[in-house]
mmCIF file of C-alpha atoms in Angstrom:
data_model
loop_
_atom_site.group_PDB
_atom_site.id
_atom_site.type_symbol
_atom_site.label_atom_id
_atom_site.label_comp_id
_atom_site.label_asym_id
_atom_site.label_seq_id
_atom_site.Cartn_x
_atom_site.Cartn_y
_atom_site.Cartn_z
ATOM 1 C CA UNK A 1 -50.969 38.281 12.790
ATOM 2 C CA UNK A 2 -46.850 38.212 13.399
ATOM 3 C CA UNK A 3 -47.311 37.363 16.403
ATOM 4 C CA UNK A 4 -49.815 34.632 15.926
ATOM 5 C CA UNK A 5 -47.658 33.560 13.087
ATOM 6 C CA UNK A 6 -44.479 32.890 15.477
ATOM 7 C CA UNK A 7 -46.161 31.485 17.929
ATOM 8 C CA UNK A 8 -47.716 28.956 15.218
ATOM 9 C CA UNK A 9 -43.732 28.119 13.968
ATOM 10 C CA UNK A 10 -42.529 26.974 17.493
ATOM 11 C CA UNK A 11 -45.526 25.234 18.019
ATOM 12 C CA UNK A 12 -43.989 23.200 14.920
ATOM 13 C CA UNK A 13 -40.561 22.886 16.044
ATOM 14 C CA UNK A 14 -41.793 21.418 19.294
ATOM 15 C CA UNK A 15 -43.736 18.888 17.361
ATOM 16 C CA UNK A 16 -40.819 17.902 15.292
ATOM 17 C CA UNK A 17 -38.362 17.621 18.757
ATOM 18 C CA UNK A 18 -40.915 15.369 19.657
ATOM 19 C CA UNK A 19 -40.929 13.108 17.055
ATOM 20 C CA UNK A 20 -37.554 12.406 16.714
ATOM 21 C CA UNK A 21 -37.071 11.616 20.625
ATOM 22 C CA UNK A 22 -39.934 8.890 19.720
ATOM 23 C CA UNK A 23 -38.484 8.341 16.955
ATOM 24 C CA UNK A 24 -34.311 7.477 18.894
ATOM 25 C CA UNK A 25 -36.557 5.818 22.069
ATOM 26 C CA UNK A 26 -38.640 2.839 19.682
ATOM 27 C CA UNK A 27 -34.799 0.740 19.075
ATOM 28 C CA UNK A 28 -35.483 -2.704 19.795
ATOM 29 C CA UNK A 29 -33.047 -4.519 21.957
ATOM 30 C CA UNK A 30 -33.269 -7.164 24.550
ATOM 31 C CA UNK A 31 -32.870 -7.125 27.944
ATOM 32 C CA UNK A 32 -31.134 -9.698 30.428
ATOM 33 C CA UNK A 33 -32.457 -10.490 34.438
ATOM 34 C CA UNK A 34 -31.091 -12.480 37.197
ATOM 35 C CA UNK A 35 -33.131 -14.763 39.662
ATOM 36 C CA UNK A 36 -32.037 -17.043 42.304
ATOM 37 C CA UNK A 37 -34.169 -20.224 42.565
ATOM 38 C CA UNK A 38 -32.990 -23.429 44.981
ATOM 39 C CA UNK A 39 -30.769 -24.702 42.096
ATOM 40 C CA UNK A 40 -29.077 -21.751 41.953
ATOM 41 C CA UNK A 41 -28.530 -18.540 40.217
ATOM 42 C CA UNK A 42 -30.743 -18.451 36.514
ATOM 43 C CA UNK A 43 -29.940 -16.189 34.134
ATOM 44 C CA UNK A 44 -33.277 -15.383 31.945
ATOM 45 C CA UNK A 45 -32.666 -13.761 28.623
ATOM 46 C CA UNK A 46 -35.693 -12.366 26.795
ATOM 47 C CA UNK A 47 -36.183 -11.442 23.392
ATOM 48 C CA UNK A 48 -37.932 -7.920 22.111
ATOM 49 C CA UNK A 49 -39.326 -9.425 19.255
ATOM 50 C CA UNK A 50 -43.432 -8.587 18.047
ATOM 51 C CA UNK A 51 -45.385 -11.620 19.385
ATOM 52 C CA UNK A 52 -47.608 -12.638 16.539
ATOM 53 C CA UNK A 53 -49.648 -14.748 18.965
ATOM 54 C CA UNK A 54 -51.996 -12.631 20.323
ATOM 55 C CA UNK A 55 -53.184 -14.604 22.440
ATOM 56 C CA UNK A 56 -50.435 -13.346 25.072
ATOM 57 C CA UNK A 57 -49.583 -9.982 25.755
ATOM 58 C CA UNK A 58 -45.948 -10.211 26.365
ATOM 59 C CA UNK A 59 -43.216 -12.343 24.280
ATOM 60 C CA UNK A 60 -41.283 -14.614 26.130
ATOM 61 C CA UNK A 61 -40.960 -17.324 23.756
ATOM 62 C CA UNK A 62 -37.305 -16.347 23.552
ATOM 63 C CA UNK A 63 -36.778 -16.111 26.892
ATOM 64 C CA UNK A 64 -34.425 -18.463 28.221
ATOM 65 C CA UNK A 65 -32.642 -19.568 31.580
ATOM 66 C CA UNK A 66 -29.794 -21.636 32.800
ATOM 67 C CA UNK A 67 -30.659 -24.785 34.981
ATOM 68 C CA UNK A 68 -28.175 -26.278 36.932
ATOM 69 C CA UNK A 69 -28.621 -30.020 36.373
ATOM 70 C CA UNK A 70 -26.693 -32.665 38.125
ATOM 71 C CA UNK A 71 -24.266 -32.820 34.864
ATOM 72 C CA UNK A 72 -24.090 -29.612 34.486
ATOM 73 C CA UNK A 73 -25.182 -26.239 33.588
ATOM 74 C CA UNK A 74 -28.443 -26.375 30.650
ATOM 75 C CA UNK A 75 -29.895 -23.314 28.795
ATOM 76 C CA UNK A 76 -33.552 -24.570 28.590
ATOM 77 C CA UNK A 77 -36.492 -22.336 27.287
ATOM 78 C CA UNK A 78 -38.006 -20.054 30.157
ATOM 79 C CA UNK A 79 -41.401 -21.716 29.773
ATOM 80 C CA UNK A 80 -40.955 -24.929 27.805
ATOM 81 C CA UNK A 81 -44.169 -25.481 25.543
ATOM 82 C CA UNK A 82 -42.946 -28.840 23.881
ATOM 83 C CA UNK A 83 -41.344 -31.133 26.106
ATOM 84 C CA UNK A 84 -40.208 -35.223 25.219
ATOM 85 C CA UNK A 85 -39.595 -36.856 28.226
ATOM 86 C CA UNK A 86 -38.969 -40.874 28.200
ATOM 87 C CA UNK A 87 -39.754 -41.416 32.027
ATOM 88 C CA UNK A 88 -40.989 -38.579 33.405
ATOM 89 C CA UNK A 89 -44.176 -38.024 32.423
ATOM 90 C CA UNK A 90 -45.831 -38.296 35.700
ATOM 91 C CA UNK A 91 -44.076 -35.565 37.226
ATOM 92 C CA UNK A 92 -45.059 -33.667 34.211
ATOM 93 C CA UNK A 93 -48.257 -34.326 34.724
ATOM 94 C CA UNK A 94 -48.962 -33.340 38.768
ATOM 95 C CA UNK A 95 -47.983 -30.183 37.829
ATOM 96 C CA UNK A 96 -50.344 -29.596 34.727
ATOM 97 C CA UNK A 97 -47.728 -30.022 32.075
ATOM 98 C CA UNK A 98 -48.356 -32.370 29.070
ATOM 99 C CA UNK A 99 -45.579 -33.337 27.244
ATOM 100 C CA UNK A 100 -45.274 -34.019 23.145
ATOM 101 C CA UNK A 101 -43.727 -37.243 23.145
ATOM 102 C CA UNK A 102 -42.644 -39.882 25.493
ATOM 103 C CA UNK A 103 -41.133 -43.792 25.619
ATOM 104 C CA UNK A 104 -44.271 -45.399 25.169
ATOM 105 C CA UNK A 105 -44.046 -48.103 28.707
ATOM 106 C CA UNK A 106 -45.060 -44.662 30.490
ATOM 107 C CA UNK A 107 -47.555 -43.795 28.669
ATOM 108 C CA UNK A 108 -49.128 -47.407 29.276
ATOM 109 C CA UNK A 109 -49.375 -46.184 33.301
ATOM 110 C CA UNK A 110 -52.343 -47.192 34.535
ATOM 111 C CA UNK A 111 -51.940 -44.838 37.361
ATOM 112 C CA UNK A 112 -52.725 -41.832 34.935
ATOM 113 C CA UNK A 113 -53.667 -43.589 31.654
ATOM 114 C CA UNK A 114 -56.512 -40.902 31.626
ATOM 115 C CA UNK A 115 -54.472 -38.399 31.693
ATOM 116 C CA UNK A 116 -52.010 -39.190 28.219
ATOM 117 C CA UNK A 117 -54.420 -38.631 25.350
ATOM 118 C CA UNK A 118 -52.425 -36.638 22.245
ATOM 119 C CA UNK A 119 -48.877 -37.414 23.547
ATOM 120 C CA UNK A 120 -47.310 -39.354 20.915
ATOM 121 C CA UNK A 121 -44.867 -41.854 21.651
ATOM 122 C CA UNK A 122 -41.017 -42.056 20.715
ATOM 123 C CA UNK A 123 -40.542 -46.056 20.993
ATOM 124 C CA UNK A 124 -40.002 -48.166 23.490
ATOM 125 C CA UNK A 125 -36.999 -48.162 26.547
ATOM 126 C CA UNK A 126 -34.453 -50.318 24.754
ATOM 127 C CA UNK A 127 -35.089 -48.306 21.814
ATOM 128 C CA UNK A 128 -36.151 -44.731 21.645
ATOM 129 C CA UNK A 129 -36.876 -43.234 18.300
ATOM 130 C CA UNK A 130 -34.915 -40.348 17.372
ATOM 131 C CA UNK A 131 -36.862 -39.763 13.829
ATOM 132 C CA UNK A 132 -39.911 -38.973 16.143
ATOM 133 C CA UNK A 133 -38.454 -36.911 18.526
ATOM 134 C CA UNK A 134 -36.813 -35.159 15.928
ATOM 135 C CA UNK A 135 -40.082 -35.202 14.068
ATOM 136 C CA UNK A 136 -41.998 -33.763 17.225
ATOM 137 C CA UNK A 137 -39.649 -30.443 16.999
ATOM 138 C CA UNK A 138 -38.979 -30.385 20.930
ATOM 139 C CA UNK A 139 -37.871 -27.106 22.924
ATOM 140 C CA UNK A 140 -36.531 -29.175 25.685
ATOM 141 C CA UNK A 141 -35.705 -33.016 26.337
ATOM 142 C CA UNK A 142 -35.573 -34.669 30.053
ATOM 143 C CA UNK A 143 -34.420 -37.654 30.205
ATOM 144 C CA UNK A 144 -32.736 -40.797 32.923
ATOM 145 C CA UNK A 145 -30.630 -42.008 30.407
ATOM 146 C CA UNK A 146 -26.994 -42.917 30.962
ATOM 147 C CA UNK A 147 -25.813 -43.432 27.508
ATOM 148 C CA UNK A 148 -23.854 -40.856 26.401
ATOM 149 C CA UNK A 149 -24.346 -42.069 22.520
ATOM 150 C CA UNK A 150 -28.001 -41.197 23.485
ATOM 151 C CA UNK A 151 -27.574 -37.942 25.531
ATOM 152 C CA UNK A 152 -25.654 -36.888 22.754
ATOM 153 C CA UNK A 153 -28.500 -37.378 20.056
ATOM 154 C CA UNK A 154 -30.832 -35.970 22.392
ATOM 155 C CA UNK A 155 -28.369 -32.796 22.862
ATOM 156 C CA UNK A 156 -28.281 -32.294 19.130
ATOM 157 C CA UNK A 157 -31.981 -31.884 19.132
ATOM 158 C CA UNK A 158 -33.164 -29.626 21.772
ATOM 159 C CA UNK A 159 -31.688 -28.442 25.142
ATOM 160 C CA UNK A 160 -31.779 -31.889 27.363
ATOM 161 C CA UNK A 161 -32.058 -31.875 30.884
ATOM 162 C CA UNK A 162 -30.739 -35.355 32.299
ATOM 163 C CA UNK A 163 -31.921 -36.755 35.658
ATOM 164 C CA UNK A 164 -30.057 -40.052 36.464
ATOM 165 C CA UNK A 165 -32.711 -42.862 37.640
ATOM 166 C CA UNK A 166 -32.703 -42.792 41.454
ATOM 167 C CA UNK A 167 -32.004 -39.146 41.450
ATOM 168 C CA UNK A 168 -34.575 -38.437 43.940
ATOM 169 C CA UNK A 169 -35.551 -41.122 46.783
ATOM 170 C CA UNK A 170 -38.740 -39.700 48.284
ATOM 171 C CA UNK A 171 -42.025 -38.195 46.355
ATOM 172 C CA UNK A 172 -41.365 -34.592 47.492
ATOM 173 C CA UNK A 173 -38.429 -33.557 46.531
ATOM 174 C CA UNK A 174 -39.149 -35.130 43.323
ATOM 175 C CA UNK A 175 -42.087 -33.030 42.979
ATOM 176 C CA UNK A 176 -40.450 -30.004 44.229
ATOM 177 C CA UNK A 177 -37.185 -30.718 41.913
ATOM 178 C CA UNK A 178 -39.392 -30.246 38.710
ATOM 179 C CA UNK A 179 -41.326 -27.800 40.114
ATOM 180 C CA UNK A 180 -37.826 -25.681 40.143
ATOM 181 C CA UNK A 181 -37.042 -26.996 36.610
ATOM 182 C CA UNK A 182 -40.822 -26.361 34.992
ATOM 183 C CA UNK A 183 -40.467 -22.949 37.412
ATOM 184 C CA UNK A 184 -43.814 -24.034 38.861
ATOM 185 C CA UNK A 185 -43.181 -24.468 42.684
ATOM 186 C CA UNK A 186 -46.710 -23.230 43.678
ATOM 187 C CA UNK A 187 -48.269 -25.839 41.523
ATOM 188 C CA UNK A 188 -45.876 -28.317 43.080
ATOM 189 C CA UNK A 189 -46.669 -27.691 46.644
ATOM 190 C CA UNK A 190 -50.156 -27.617 45.655
ATOM 191 C CA UNK A 191 -50.014 -30.835 44.276
ATOM 192 C CA UNK A 192 -48.099 -32.197 47.742
ATOM 193 C CA UNK A 193 -50.658 -30.644 49.644
ATOM 194 C CA UNK A 194 -53.254 -33.207 48.088
ATOM 195 C CA UNK A 195 -50.718 -36.043 47.979
ATOM 196 C CA UNK A 196 -50.368 -35.745 52.410
ATOM 197 C CA UNK A 197 -53.460 -35.539 52.829
ATOM 198 C CA UNK A 198 -54.441 -38.632 50.603
ATOM 199 C CA UNK A 199 -51.424 -40.290 52.017
ATOM 200 C CA UNK A 200 -52.438 -39.779 55.477
ATOM 201 C CA UNK A 201 -55.713 -40.825 55.095
ATOM 202 C CA UNK A 202 -54.397 -44.341 54.140
ATOM 203 C CA UNK A 203 -51.910 -44.663 56.879
ATOM 204 C CA UNK A 204 -54.760 -44.076 58.979
ATOM 205 C CA UNK A 205 -56.927 -47.292 57.548
ATOM 206 C CA UNK A 206 -53.993 -48.962 58.129
ATOM 207 C CA UNK A 207 -53.106 -48.476 61.483
ATOM 208 C CA UNK A 208 -56.646 -50.122 62.405
ATOM 209 C CA UNK A 209 -55.696 -52.938 61.679
ATOM 210 C CA UNK A 210 -51.866 -53.180 61.559
ATOM 211 C CA UNK A 211 -49.637 -53.356 64.770
ATOM 212 C CA UNK A 212 -47.207 -51.475 64.735
ATOM 213 C CA UNK A 213 -44.238 -54.483 65.486
ATOM 214 C CA UNK A 214 -45.836 -56.347 62.171
ATOM 215 C CA UNK A 215 -43.056 -56.333 59.295
ATOM 216 C CA UNK A 216 -43.785 -55.977 55.674
ATOM 217 C CA UNK A 217 -41.147 -58.024 53.038
ATOM 218 C CA UNK A 218 -41.623 -57.051 48.623
ATOM 219 C CA UNK A 219 -40.354 -60.452 47.346
ATOM 220 C CA UNK A 220 -41.311 -61.186 43.401
ATOM 221 C CA UNK A 221 -41.202 -64.838 41.825
ATOM 222 C CA UNK A 222 -38.789 -65.872 39.807
ATOM 223 C CA UNK A 223 -38.837 -69.567 38.226
ATOM 224 C CA UNK A 224 -36.063 -71.138 39.755
ATOM 225 C CA UNK A 225 -35.432 -67.759 42.723
ATOM 226 C CA UNK A 226 -37.378 -64.971 44.196
ATOM 227 C CA UNK A 227 -36.013 -61.731 44.293
ATOM 228 C CA UNK A 228 -36.462 -59.361 47.253
ATOM 229 C CA UNK A 229 -36.586 -55.360 47.004
ATOM 230 C CA UNK A 230 -36.380 -51.820 49.029
ATOM 231 C CA UNK A 231 -37.567 -48.760 49.697
ATOM 232 C CA UNK A 232 -36.821 -47.608 45.862
ATOM 233 C CA UNK A 233 -36.575 -49.468 43.252
ATOM 234 C CA UNK A 234 -40.205 -50.424 42.061
ATOM 235 C CA UNK A 235 -42.304 -53.100 43.669
ATOM 236 C CA UNK A 236 -44.599 -50.730 45.378
ATOM 237 C CA UNK A 237 -41.501 -50.425 47.278
ATOM 238 C CA UNK A 238 -41.895 -46.482 48.149
ATOM 239 C CA UNK A 239 -46.019 -47.225 49.072
ATOM 240 C CA UNK A 240 -45.146 -49.367 51.492
ATOM 241 C CA UNK A 241 -42.064 -48.275 53.052
ATOM 242 C CA UNK A 242 -41.764 -43.984 52.745
ATOM 243 C CA UNK A 243 -45.790 -43.546 52.060
ATOM 244 C CA UNK A 244 -47.639 -45.402 54.320
ATOM 245 C CA UNK A 245 -44.556 -46.075 56.329
ATOM 246 C CA UNK A 246 -44.498 -50.014 57.072
ATOM 247 C CA UNK A 247 -41.905 -51.665 58.704
ATOM 248 C CA UNK A 248 -39.114 -53.588 57.031
ATOM 249 C CA UNK A 249 -37.088 -56.454 58.405
ATOM 250 C CA UNK A 250 -33.468 -55.621 59.629
ATOM 251 C CA UNK A 251 -32.490 -57.277 56.945
ATOM 252 C CA UNK A 252 -33.754 -55.928 54.298
ATOM 253 C CA UNK A 253 -32.662 -52.538 55.982
ATOM 254 C CA UNK A 254 -29.231 -53.381 55.896
ATOM 255 C CA UNK A 255 -28.978 -55.523 52.894
ATOM 256 C CA UNK A 256 -31.923 -53.247 50.753
ATOM 257 C CA UNK A 257 -32.913 -49.875 51.397
ATOM 258 C CA UNK A 258 -29.256 -48.289 50.761
ATOM 259 C CA UNK A 259 -26.892 -48.316 47.198
ATOM 260 C CA UNK A 260 -28.689 -52.019 46.403
ATOM 261 C CA UNK A 261 -32.185 -52.101 46.062
ATOM 262 C CA UNK A 262 -32.535 -55.495 44.914
ATOM 263 C CA UNK A 263 -31.024 -59.424 45.298
ATOM 264 C CA UNK A 264 -31.653 -62.192 44.183
ATOM 265 C CA UNK A 265 -32.261 -64.825 46.703
ATOM 266 C CA UNK A 266 -32.789 -68.288 47.288
ATOM 267 C CA UNK A 267 -35.708 -70.483 47.508
ATOM 268 C CA UNK A 268 -33.669 -72.757 50.361
ATOM 269 C CA UNK A 269 -33.617 -69.191 52.680
ATOM 270 C CA UNK A 270 -36.312 -66.987 51.733
ATOM 271 C CA UNK A 271 -37.791 -67.074 55.018
ATOM 272 C CA UNK A 272 -34.932 -64.681 55.793
ATOM 273 C CA UNK A 273 -36.322 -62.517 53.665
ATOM 274 C CA UNK A 274 -40.218 -62.791 54.732
ATOM 275 C CA UNK A 275 -41.935 -60.678 57.039
ATOM 276 C CA UNK A 276 -45.138 -60.775 58.943
ATOM 277 C CA UNK A 277 -46.445 -59.781 55.353
ATOM 278 C CA UNK A 278 -45.468 -59.803 52.117
ATOM 279 C CA UNK A 279 -45.881 -57.876 48.598
ATOM 280 C CA UNK A 280 -45.325 -61.036 45.995
ATOM 281 C CA UNK A 281 -44.827 -59.544 42.657
ATOM 282 C CA UNK A 282 -46.078 -62.481 40.156
ATOM 283 C CA UNK A 283 -46.622 -62.590 36.310
ATOM 284 C CA UNK A 284 -49.226 -64.025 34.175
ATOM 285 C CA UNK A 285 -47.798 -67.276 34.404
ATOM 286 C CA UNK A 286 -47.557 -67.740 38.236
ATOM 287 C CA UNK A 287 -50.576 -66.022 39.052
ATOM 288 C CA UNK A 288 -51.779 -67.673 42.859
ATOM 289 C CA UNK A 289 -48.616 -68.474 43.352
ATOM 290 C CA UNK A 290 -48.101 -71.705 45.562
ATOM 291 C CA UNK A 291 -45.220 -72.413 46.081
ATOM 292 C CA UNK A 292 -42.761 -75.306 47.509
ATOM 293 C CA UNK A 293 -42.858 -76.505 51.110
ATOM 294 C CA UNK A 294 -40.394 -74.011 52.187
ATOM 295 C CA UNK A 295 -43.553 -70.987 50.791
ATOM 296 C CA UNK A 296 -46.143 -72.807 52.641
ATOM 297 C CA UNK A 297 -43.937 -73.105 55.594
ATOM 298 C CA UNK A 298 -43.522 -68.968 55.893
ATOM 299 C CA UNK A 299 -46.032 -67.461 58.775
ATOM 300 C CA UNK A 300 -46.708 -64.795 56.135
ATOM 301 C CA UNK A 301 -48.248 -67.525 54.159
ATOM 302 C CA UNK A 302 -50.077 -69.828 57.159
ATOM 303 C CA UNK A 303 -52.129 -66.836 57.935
ATOM 304 C CA UNK A 304 -52.661 -65.762 53.882
ATOM 305 C CA UNK A 305 -50.885 -62.234 54.856
ATOM 306 C CA UNK A 306 -49.455 -62.401 50.981
ATOM 307 C CA UNK A 307 -50.880 -59.844 48.729
ATOM 308 C CA UNK A 308 -49.856 -60.793 45.103
ATOM 309 C CA UNK A 309 -49.362 -57.921 42.719
ATOM 310 C CA UNK A 310 -49.778 -57.789 38.848
ATOM 311 C CA UNK A 311 -45.563 -57.093 37.606
ATOM 312 C CA UNK A 312 -47.529 -54.448 34.988
ATOM 313 C CA UNK A 313 -49.548 -52.416 37.470
ATOM 314 C CA UNK A 314 -46.774 -52.249 40.185
ATOM 315 C CA UNK A 315 -43.389 -52.187 38.386
ATOM 316 C CA UNK A 316 -44.419 -48.865 38.243
ATOM 317 C CA UNK A 317 -42.580 -45.914 40.783
ATOM 318 C CA UNK A 318 -43.278 -42.255 39.861
ATOM 319 C CA UNK A 319 -45.285 -39.923 42.472
ATOM 320 C CA UNK A 320 -49.058 -40.144 40.997
ATOM 321 C CA UNK A 321 -48.246 -44.394 40.961
ATOM 322 C CA UNK A 322 -47.065 -44.267 44.533
ATOM 323 C CA UNK A 323 -49.843 -42.117 45.470
ATOM 324 C CA UNK A 324 -52.179 -44.553 43.906
ATOM 325 C CA UNK A 325 -50.210 -47.966 45.061
ATOM 326 C CA UNK A 326 -50.546 -46.459 48.519
ATOM 327 C CA UNK A 327 -54.076 -46.685 48.789
ATOM 328 C CA UNK A 328 -54.581 -49.844 46.595
ATOM 329 C CA UNK A 329 -52.264 -51.367 49.416
ATOM 330 C CA UNK A 330 -53.881 -50.122 51.958
ATOM 331 C CA UNK A 331 -57.443 -51.410 51.223
ATOM 332 C CA UNK A 332 -56.020 -54.884 50.513
ATOM 333 C CA UNK A 333 -54.230 -54.823 54.221
ATOM 334 C CA UNK A 334 -57.489 -54.094 55.116
ATOM 335 C CA UNK A 335 -60.347 -55.963 53.278
ATOM 336 C CA UNK A 336 -57.414 -59.554 54.601
ATOM 337 C CA UNK A 337 -57.809 -58.575 58.166
ATOM 338 C CA UNK A 338 -61.491 -58.371 57.820
ATOM 339 C CA UNK A 339 -61.115 -61.606 55.946
ATOM 340 C CA UNK A 340 -59.328 -63.006 57.793
ATOM 341 C CA UNK A 341 -61.101 -62.231 61.371
ATOM 342 C CA UNK A 342 -64.376 -64.473 59.554
#
């Protein structure tokens, strides 16, 4: 009987010790890990608070990391859920990320019009409404703005990453750059794989009707002059020269494919900037452009190798638009070649 009582007392003591040790090890705290990416070292800090959202197995809602932007280090959410951007809608959509707000002009992009349902407008390019941005309660803002006052306003609302206009010069660098920013490099590579396949098909189509030595120009007509464009300033430049790899004039390479991507061209010298083929941006007021005697004397005009581009569709220069434009240009060139053979 005594031996049984002694064993029972021992069991109670062991149980008490186990309970004390368990209580000591259950205190809350935080953990930090470091990971290295293409942009540099990123530090991720995660809270160990209980997640009230039972759809997730663990709580990373307060986790952050350091993104090394061109303007300096920015602490951003590890997994942002409510992103507001001005112009980078396409880059996010390509990665399977839908922002909660964007500038109206970029929501009207015809090349991804079927993907923007539910994205709120934050105003136009010239006047973003900070009140609307605040109301959307973003946890990350991505902007191309170079206005210090606007950037400062954004920074007061949420962590802000500034990616200046023209930072990326080709689709691959741009999508991979956003893949790094959003921690979605695998999604970026998957999108680029499809992009490369579609662009290669468009190039092959063009090669059936265009000789390597044939040159292409990108012009825009205005009331008193023309404008010439390079390979990174909209009007189809990236689609023509980078995606389809069509040949520019030497003067285009020299004057319009560096830091300067556009210039005004007087009507008297437009011939110097006119290739064998011309992509001509027009507005509603000058469609079916006839031009003056100098314009009519250009070989591209005489040979019916001028392709009119409506400005509202071809001003866009984002990855999804470039992909669509390249395919449309390839179809235009092949269709025109077939017409001219008849």
